[in-house]
PDB file of C-alpha atoms in Angstrom:
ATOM      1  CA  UNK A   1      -4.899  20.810 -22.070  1.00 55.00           C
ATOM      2  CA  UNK A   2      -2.996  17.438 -21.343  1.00 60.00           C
ATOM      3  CA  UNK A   3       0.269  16.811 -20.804  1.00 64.00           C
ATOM      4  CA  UNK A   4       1.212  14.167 -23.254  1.00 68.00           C
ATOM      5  CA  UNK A   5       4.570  13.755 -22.354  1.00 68.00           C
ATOM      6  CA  UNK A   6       5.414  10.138 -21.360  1.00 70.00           C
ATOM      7  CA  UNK A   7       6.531   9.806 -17.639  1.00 64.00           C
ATOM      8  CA  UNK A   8       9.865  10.361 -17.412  1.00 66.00           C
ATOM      9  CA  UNK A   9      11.958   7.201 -16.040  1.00 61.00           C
ATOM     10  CA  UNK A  10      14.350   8.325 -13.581  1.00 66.00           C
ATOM     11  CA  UNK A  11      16.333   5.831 -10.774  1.00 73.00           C
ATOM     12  CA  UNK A  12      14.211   7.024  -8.501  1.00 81.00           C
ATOM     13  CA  UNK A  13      11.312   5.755  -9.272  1.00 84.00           C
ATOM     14  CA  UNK A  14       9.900   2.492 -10.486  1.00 86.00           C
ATOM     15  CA  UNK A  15       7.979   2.833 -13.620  1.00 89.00           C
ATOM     16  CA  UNK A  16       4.446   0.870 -14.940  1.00 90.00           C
ATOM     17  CA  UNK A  17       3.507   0.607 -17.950  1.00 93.00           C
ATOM     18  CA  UNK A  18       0.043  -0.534 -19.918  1.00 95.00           C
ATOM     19  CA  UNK A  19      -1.619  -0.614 -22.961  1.00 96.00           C
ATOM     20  CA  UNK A  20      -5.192  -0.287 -23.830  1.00 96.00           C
ATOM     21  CA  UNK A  21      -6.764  -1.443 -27.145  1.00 97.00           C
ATOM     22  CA  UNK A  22      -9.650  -1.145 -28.472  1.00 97.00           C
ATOM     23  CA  UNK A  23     -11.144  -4.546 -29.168  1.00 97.00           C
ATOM     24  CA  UNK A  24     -14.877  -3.569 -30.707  1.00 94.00           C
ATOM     25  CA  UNK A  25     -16.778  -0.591 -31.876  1.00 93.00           C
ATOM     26  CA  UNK A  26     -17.722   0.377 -28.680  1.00 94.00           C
ATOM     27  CA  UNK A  27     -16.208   0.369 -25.234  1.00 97.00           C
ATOM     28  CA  UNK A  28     -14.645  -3.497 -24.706  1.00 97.00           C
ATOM     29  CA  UNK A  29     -10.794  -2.833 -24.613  1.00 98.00           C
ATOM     30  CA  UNK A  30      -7.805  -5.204 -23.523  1.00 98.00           C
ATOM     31  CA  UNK A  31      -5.301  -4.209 -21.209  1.00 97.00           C
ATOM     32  CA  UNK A  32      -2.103  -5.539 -20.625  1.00 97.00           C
ATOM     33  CA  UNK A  33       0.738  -4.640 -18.620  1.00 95.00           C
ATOM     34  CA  UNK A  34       4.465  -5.840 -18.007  1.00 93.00           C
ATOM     35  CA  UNK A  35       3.100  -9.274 -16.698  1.00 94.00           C
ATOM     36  CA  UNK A  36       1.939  -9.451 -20.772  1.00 95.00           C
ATOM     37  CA  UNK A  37      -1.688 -10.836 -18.917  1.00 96.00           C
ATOM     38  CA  UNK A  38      -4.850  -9.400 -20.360  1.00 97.00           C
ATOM     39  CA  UNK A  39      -7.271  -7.692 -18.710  1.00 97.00           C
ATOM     40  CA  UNK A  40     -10.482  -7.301 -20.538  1.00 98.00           C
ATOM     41  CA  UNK A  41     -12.839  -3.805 -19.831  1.00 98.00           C
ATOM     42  CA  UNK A  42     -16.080  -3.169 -20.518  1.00 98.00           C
ATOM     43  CA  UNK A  43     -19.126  -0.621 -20.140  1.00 97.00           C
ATOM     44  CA  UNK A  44     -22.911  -1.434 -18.866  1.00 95.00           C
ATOM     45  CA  UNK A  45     -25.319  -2.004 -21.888  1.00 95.00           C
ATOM     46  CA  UNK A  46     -27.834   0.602 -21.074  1.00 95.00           C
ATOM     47  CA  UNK A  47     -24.508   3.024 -22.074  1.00 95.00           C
ATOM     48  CA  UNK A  48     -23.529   0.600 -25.084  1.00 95.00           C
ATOM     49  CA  UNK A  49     -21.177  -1.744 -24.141  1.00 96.00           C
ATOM     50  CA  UNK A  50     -21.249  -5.610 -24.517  1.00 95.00           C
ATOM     51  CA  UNK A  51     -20.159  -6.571 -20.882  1.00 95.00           C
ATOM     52  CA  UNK A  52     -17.743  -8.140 -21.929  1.00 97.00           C
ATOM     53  CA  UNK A  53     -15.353  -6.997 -19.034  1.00 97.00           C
ATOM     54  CA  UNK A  54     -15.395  -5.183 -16.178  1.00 97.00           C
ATOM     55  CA  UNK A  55     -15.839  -1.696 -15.256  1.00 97.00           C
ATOM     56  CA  UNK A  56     -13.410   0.099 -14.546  1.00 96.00           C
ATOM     57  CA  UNK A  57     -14.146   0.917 -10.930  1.00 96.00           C
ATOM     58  CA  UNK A  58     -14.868  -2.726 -10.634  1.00 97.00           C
ATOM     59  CA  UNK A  59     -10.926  -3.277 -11.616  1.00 97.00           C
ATOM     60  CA  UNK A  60      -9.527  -0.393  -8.762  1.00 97.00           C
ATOM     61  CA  UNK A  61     -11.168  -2.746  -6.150  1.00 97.00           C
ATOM     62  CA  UNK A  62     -10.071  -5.758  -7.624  1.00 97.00           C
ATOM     63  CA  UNK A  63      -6.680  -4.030  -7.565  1.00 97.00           C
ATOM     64  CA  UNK A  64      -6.781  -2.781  -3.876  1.00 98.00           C
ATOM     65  CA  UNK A  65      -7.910  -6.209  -3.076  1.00 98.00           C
ATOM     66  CA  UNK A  66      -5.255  -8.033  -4.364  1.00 98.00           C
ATOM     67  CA  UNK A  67      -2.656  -5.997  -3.376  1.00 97.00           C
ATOM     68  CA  UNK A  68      -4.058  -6.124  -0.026  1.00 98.00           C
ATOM     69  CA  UNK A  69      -4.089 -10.207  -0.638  1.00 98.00           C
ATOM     70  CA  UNK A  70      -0.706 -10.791  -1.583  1.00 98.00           C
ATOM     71  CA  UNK A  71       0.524  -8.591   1.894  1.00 98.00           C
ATOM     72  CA  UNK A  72      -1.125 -10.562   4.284  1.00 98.00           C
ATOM     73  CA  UNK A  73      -0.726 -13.880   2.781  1.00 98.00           C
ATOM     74  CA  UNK A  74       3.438 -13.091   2.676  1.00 98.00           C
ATOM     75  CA  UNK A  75       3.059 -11.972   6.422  1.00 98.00           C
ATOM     76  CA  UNK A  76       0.911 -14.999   7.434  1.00 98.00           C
ATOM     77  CA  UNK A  77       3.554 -17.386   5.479  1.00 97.00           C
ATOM     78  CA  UNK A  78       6.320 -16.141   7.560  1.00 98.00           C
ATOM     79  CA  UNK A  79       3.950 -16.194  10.933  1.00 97.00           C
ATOM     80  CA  UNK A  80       3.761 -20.143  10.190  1.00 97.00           C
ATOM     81  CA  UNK A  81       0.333 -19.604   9.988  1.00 97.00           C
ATOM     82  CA  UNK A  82      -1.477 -22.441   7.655  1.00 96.00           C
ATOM     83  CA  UNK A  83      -3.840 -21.070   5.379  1.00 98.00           C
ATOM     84  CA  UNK A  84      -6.360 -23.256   3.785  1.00 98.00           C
ATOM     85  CA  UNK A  85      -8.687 -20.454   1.831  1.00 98.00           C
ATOM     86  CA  UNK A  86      -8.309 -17.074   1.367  1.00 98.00           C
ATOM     87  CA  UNK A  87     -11.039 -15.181   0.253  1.00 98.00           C
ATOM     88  CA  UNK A  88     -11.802 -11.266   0.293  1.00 97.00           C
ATOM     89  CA  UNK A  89     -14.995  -9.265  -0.363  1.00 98.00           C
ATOM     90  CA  UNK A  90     -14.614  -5.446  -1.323  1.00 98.00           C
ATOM     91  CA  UNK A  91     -17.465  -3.405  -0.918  1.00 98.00           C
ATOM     92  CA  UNK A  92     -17.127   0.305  -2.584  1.00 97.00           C
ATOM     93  CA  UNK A  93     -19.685   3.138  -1.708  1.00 97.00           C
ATOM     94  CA  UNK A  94     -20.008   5.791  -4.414  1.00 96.00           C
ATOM     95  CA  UNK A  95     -22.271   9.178  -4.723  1.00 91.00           C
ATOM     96  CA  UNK A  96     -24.671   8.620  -6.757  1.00 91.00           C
ATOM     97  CA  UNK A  97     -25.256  11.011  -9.980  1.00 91.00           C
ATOM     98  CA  UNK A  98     -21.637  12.685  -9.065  1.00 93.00           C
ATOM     99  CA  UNK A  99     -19.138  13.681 -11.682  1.00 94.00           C
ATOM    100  CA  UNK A 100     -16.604  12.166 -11.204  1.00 94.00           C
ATOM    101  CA  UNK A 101     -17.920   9.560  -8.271  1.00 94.00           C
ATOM    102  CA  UNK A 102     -14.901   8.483  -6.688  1.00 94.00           C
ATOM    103  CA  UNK A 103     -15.040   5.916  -3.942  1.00 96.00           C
ATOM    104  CA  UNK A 104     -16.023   7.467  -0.350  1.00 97.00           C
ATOM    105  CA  UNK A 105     -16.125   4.532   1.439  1.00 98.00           C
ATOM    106  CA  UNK A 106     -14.879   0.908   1.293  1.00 98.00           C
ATOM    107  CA  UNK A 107     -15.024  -1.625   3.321  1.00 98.00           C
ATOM    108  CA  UNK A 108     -12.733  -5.245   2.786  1.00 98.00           C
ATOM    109  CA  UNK A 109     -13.986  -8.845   4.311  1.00 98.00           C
ATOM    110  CA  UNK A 110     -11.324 -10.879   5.135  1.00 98.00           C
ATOM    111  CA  UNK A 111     -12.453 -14.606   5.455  1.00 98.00           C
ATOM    112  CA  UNK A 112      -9.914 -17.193   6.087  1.00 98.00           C
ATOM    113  CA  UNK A 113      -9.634 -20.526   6.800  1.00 98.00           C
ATOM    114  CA  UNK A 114      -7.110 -23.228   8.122  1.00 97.00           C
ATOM    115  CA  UNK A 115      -5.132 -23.298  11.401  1.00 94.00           C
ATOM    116  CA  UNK A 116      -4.736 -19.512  12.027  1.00 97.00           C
ATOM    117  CA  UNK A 117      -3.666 -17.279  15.111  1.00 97.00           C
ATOM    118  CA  UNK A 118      -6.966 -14.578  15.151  1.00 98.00           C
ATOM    119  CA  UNK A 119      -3.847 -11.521  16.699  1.00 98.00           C
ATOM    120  CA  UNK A 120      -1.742 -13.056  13.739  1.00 98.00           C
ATOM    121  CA  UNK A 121      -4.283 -12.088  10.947  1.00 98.00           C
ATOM    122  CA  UNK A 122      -5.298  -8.828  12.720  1.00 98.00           C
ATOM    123  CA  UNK A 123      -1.651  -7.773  12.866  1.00 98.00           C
ATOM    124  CA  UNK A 124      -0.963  -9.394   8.848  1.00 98.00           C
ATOM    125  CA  UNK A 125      -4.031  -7.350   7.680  1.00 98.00           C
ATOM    126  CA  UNK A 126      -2.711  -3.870  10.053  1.00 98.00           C
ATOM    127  CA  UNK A 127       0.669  -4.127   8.529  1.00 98.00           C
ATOM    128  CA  UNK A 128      -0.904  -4.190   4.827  1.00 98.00           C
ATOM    129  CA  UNK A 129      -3.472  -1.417   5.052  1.00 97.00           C
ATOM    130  CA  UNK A 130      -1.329   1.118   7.038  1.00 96.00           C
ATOM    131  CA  UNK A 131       2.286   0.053   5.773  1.00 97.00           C
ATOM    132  CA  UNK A 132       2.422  -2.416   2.570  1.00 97.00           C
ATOM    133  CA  UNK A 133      -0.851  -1.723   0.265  1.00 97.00           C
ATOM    134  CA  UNK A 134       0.330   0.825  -2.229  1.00 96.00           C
ATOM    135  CA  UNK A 135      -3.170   0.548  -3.615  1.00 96.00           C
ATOM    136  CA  UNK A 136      -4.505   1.742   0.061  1.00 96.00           C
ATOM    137  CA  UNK A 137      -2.362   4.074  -0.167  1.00 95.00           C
ATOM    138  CA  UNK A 138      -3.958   5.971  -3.339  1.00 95.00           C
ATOM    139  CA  UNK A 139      -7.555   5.151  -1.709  1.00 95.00           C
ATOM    140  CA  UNK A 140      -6.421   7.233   1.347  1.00 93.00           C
ATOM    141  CA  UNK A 141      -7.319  10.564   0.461  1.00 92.00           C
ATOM    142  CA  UNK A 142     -10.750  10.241  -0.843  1.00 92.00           C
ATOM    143  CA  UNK A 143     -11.790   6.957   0.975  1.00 96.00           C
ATOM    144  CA  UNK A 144     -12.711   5.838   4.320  1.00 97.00           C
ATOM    145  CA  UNK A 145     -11.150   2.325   4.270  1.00 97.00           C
ATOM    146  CA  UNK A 146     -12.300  -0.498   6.943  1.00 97.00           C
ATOM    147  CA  UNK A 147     -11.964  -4.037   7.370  1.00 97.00           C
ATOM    148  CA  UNK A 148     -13.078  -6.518   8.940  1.00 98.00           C
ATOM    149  CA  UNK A 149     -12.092 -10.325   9.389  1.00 98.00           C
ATOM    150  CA  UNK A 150     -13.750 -14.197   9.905  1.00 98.00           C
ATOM    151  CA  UNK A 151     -11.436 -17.779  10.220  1.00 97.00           C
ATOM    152  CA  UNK A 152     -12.989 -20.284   9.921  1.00 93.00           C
ATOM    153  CA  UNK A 153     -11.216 -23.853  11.371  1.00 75.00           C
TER     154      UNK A 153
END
């Protein structure tokens, strides 16, 4: 059985919070959180949703990317480093036909462009996987996580 005690807020601790509602009769739900933004999540057809959001598992690397993001952009801001684009690709590697099928491997593209320092964005993106990324951080245990990188002037 469940524990369906709420988490208990202590000073410790910083707390997160969201809600998930139903929207239809079958699996499109809205999510907000503090930020009072909605999400919207969604099943494949073939299982009867209505993609009318994404999956789940599409929203954890969406999540790990941005986190990821927002790191090495603040680093590369206070490097002086001009940034032009920013773009990242996430690729997740699940077992197939496993219950549950948590990610085993995943692999982030960095690809830049503007007037950047190649050591610079090594160093930004080092300091956000191994230090800053909380969301790398809950990858960790069951993931392989690499990266790789591309500026383009």
């Amino acid at each position: 059985m469940l524990d369906t005690q709420p988490v208990e807020t202590t000073q410790e601790f910083n707390t997160m919070q969201v809600e998930l509602v139903r929207v239809d009769d079958g699996f499109h739900f809205e999510a907000i959180g503090k930020s009072g933004v909605a999400q919207h999540i969604d099943a494949a057809t073939d299982i009867g949703g209505h993609n009318a959001g994404a999956r789940p598992m599409e929203m954890l690397l969406m999540g790990l990317a941005g986190c990821s993001a927002i790191d090495v952009i603040l680093i590369l801001k206070k490097q002086k480093q001009v940034i032009e684009d920013f773009r990242l690709k996430v690729d997740g590697l699940r077992e197939k036909d496993a219950v549950p099928a948590p990610f085993k491997k995943i692999h982030i593209t960095y690809l830049l462009k503007g007037q950047l320092n190649p050591d610079k964005v090594k160093r930004a993106i080092d300091l956000s996987m191994d230090k800053y990324c909380s969301a790398t951080a809950q990858f960790r245990p069951s993931a392989d996580i690499t990266y790789s990188f591309e500026i383009q002037a």
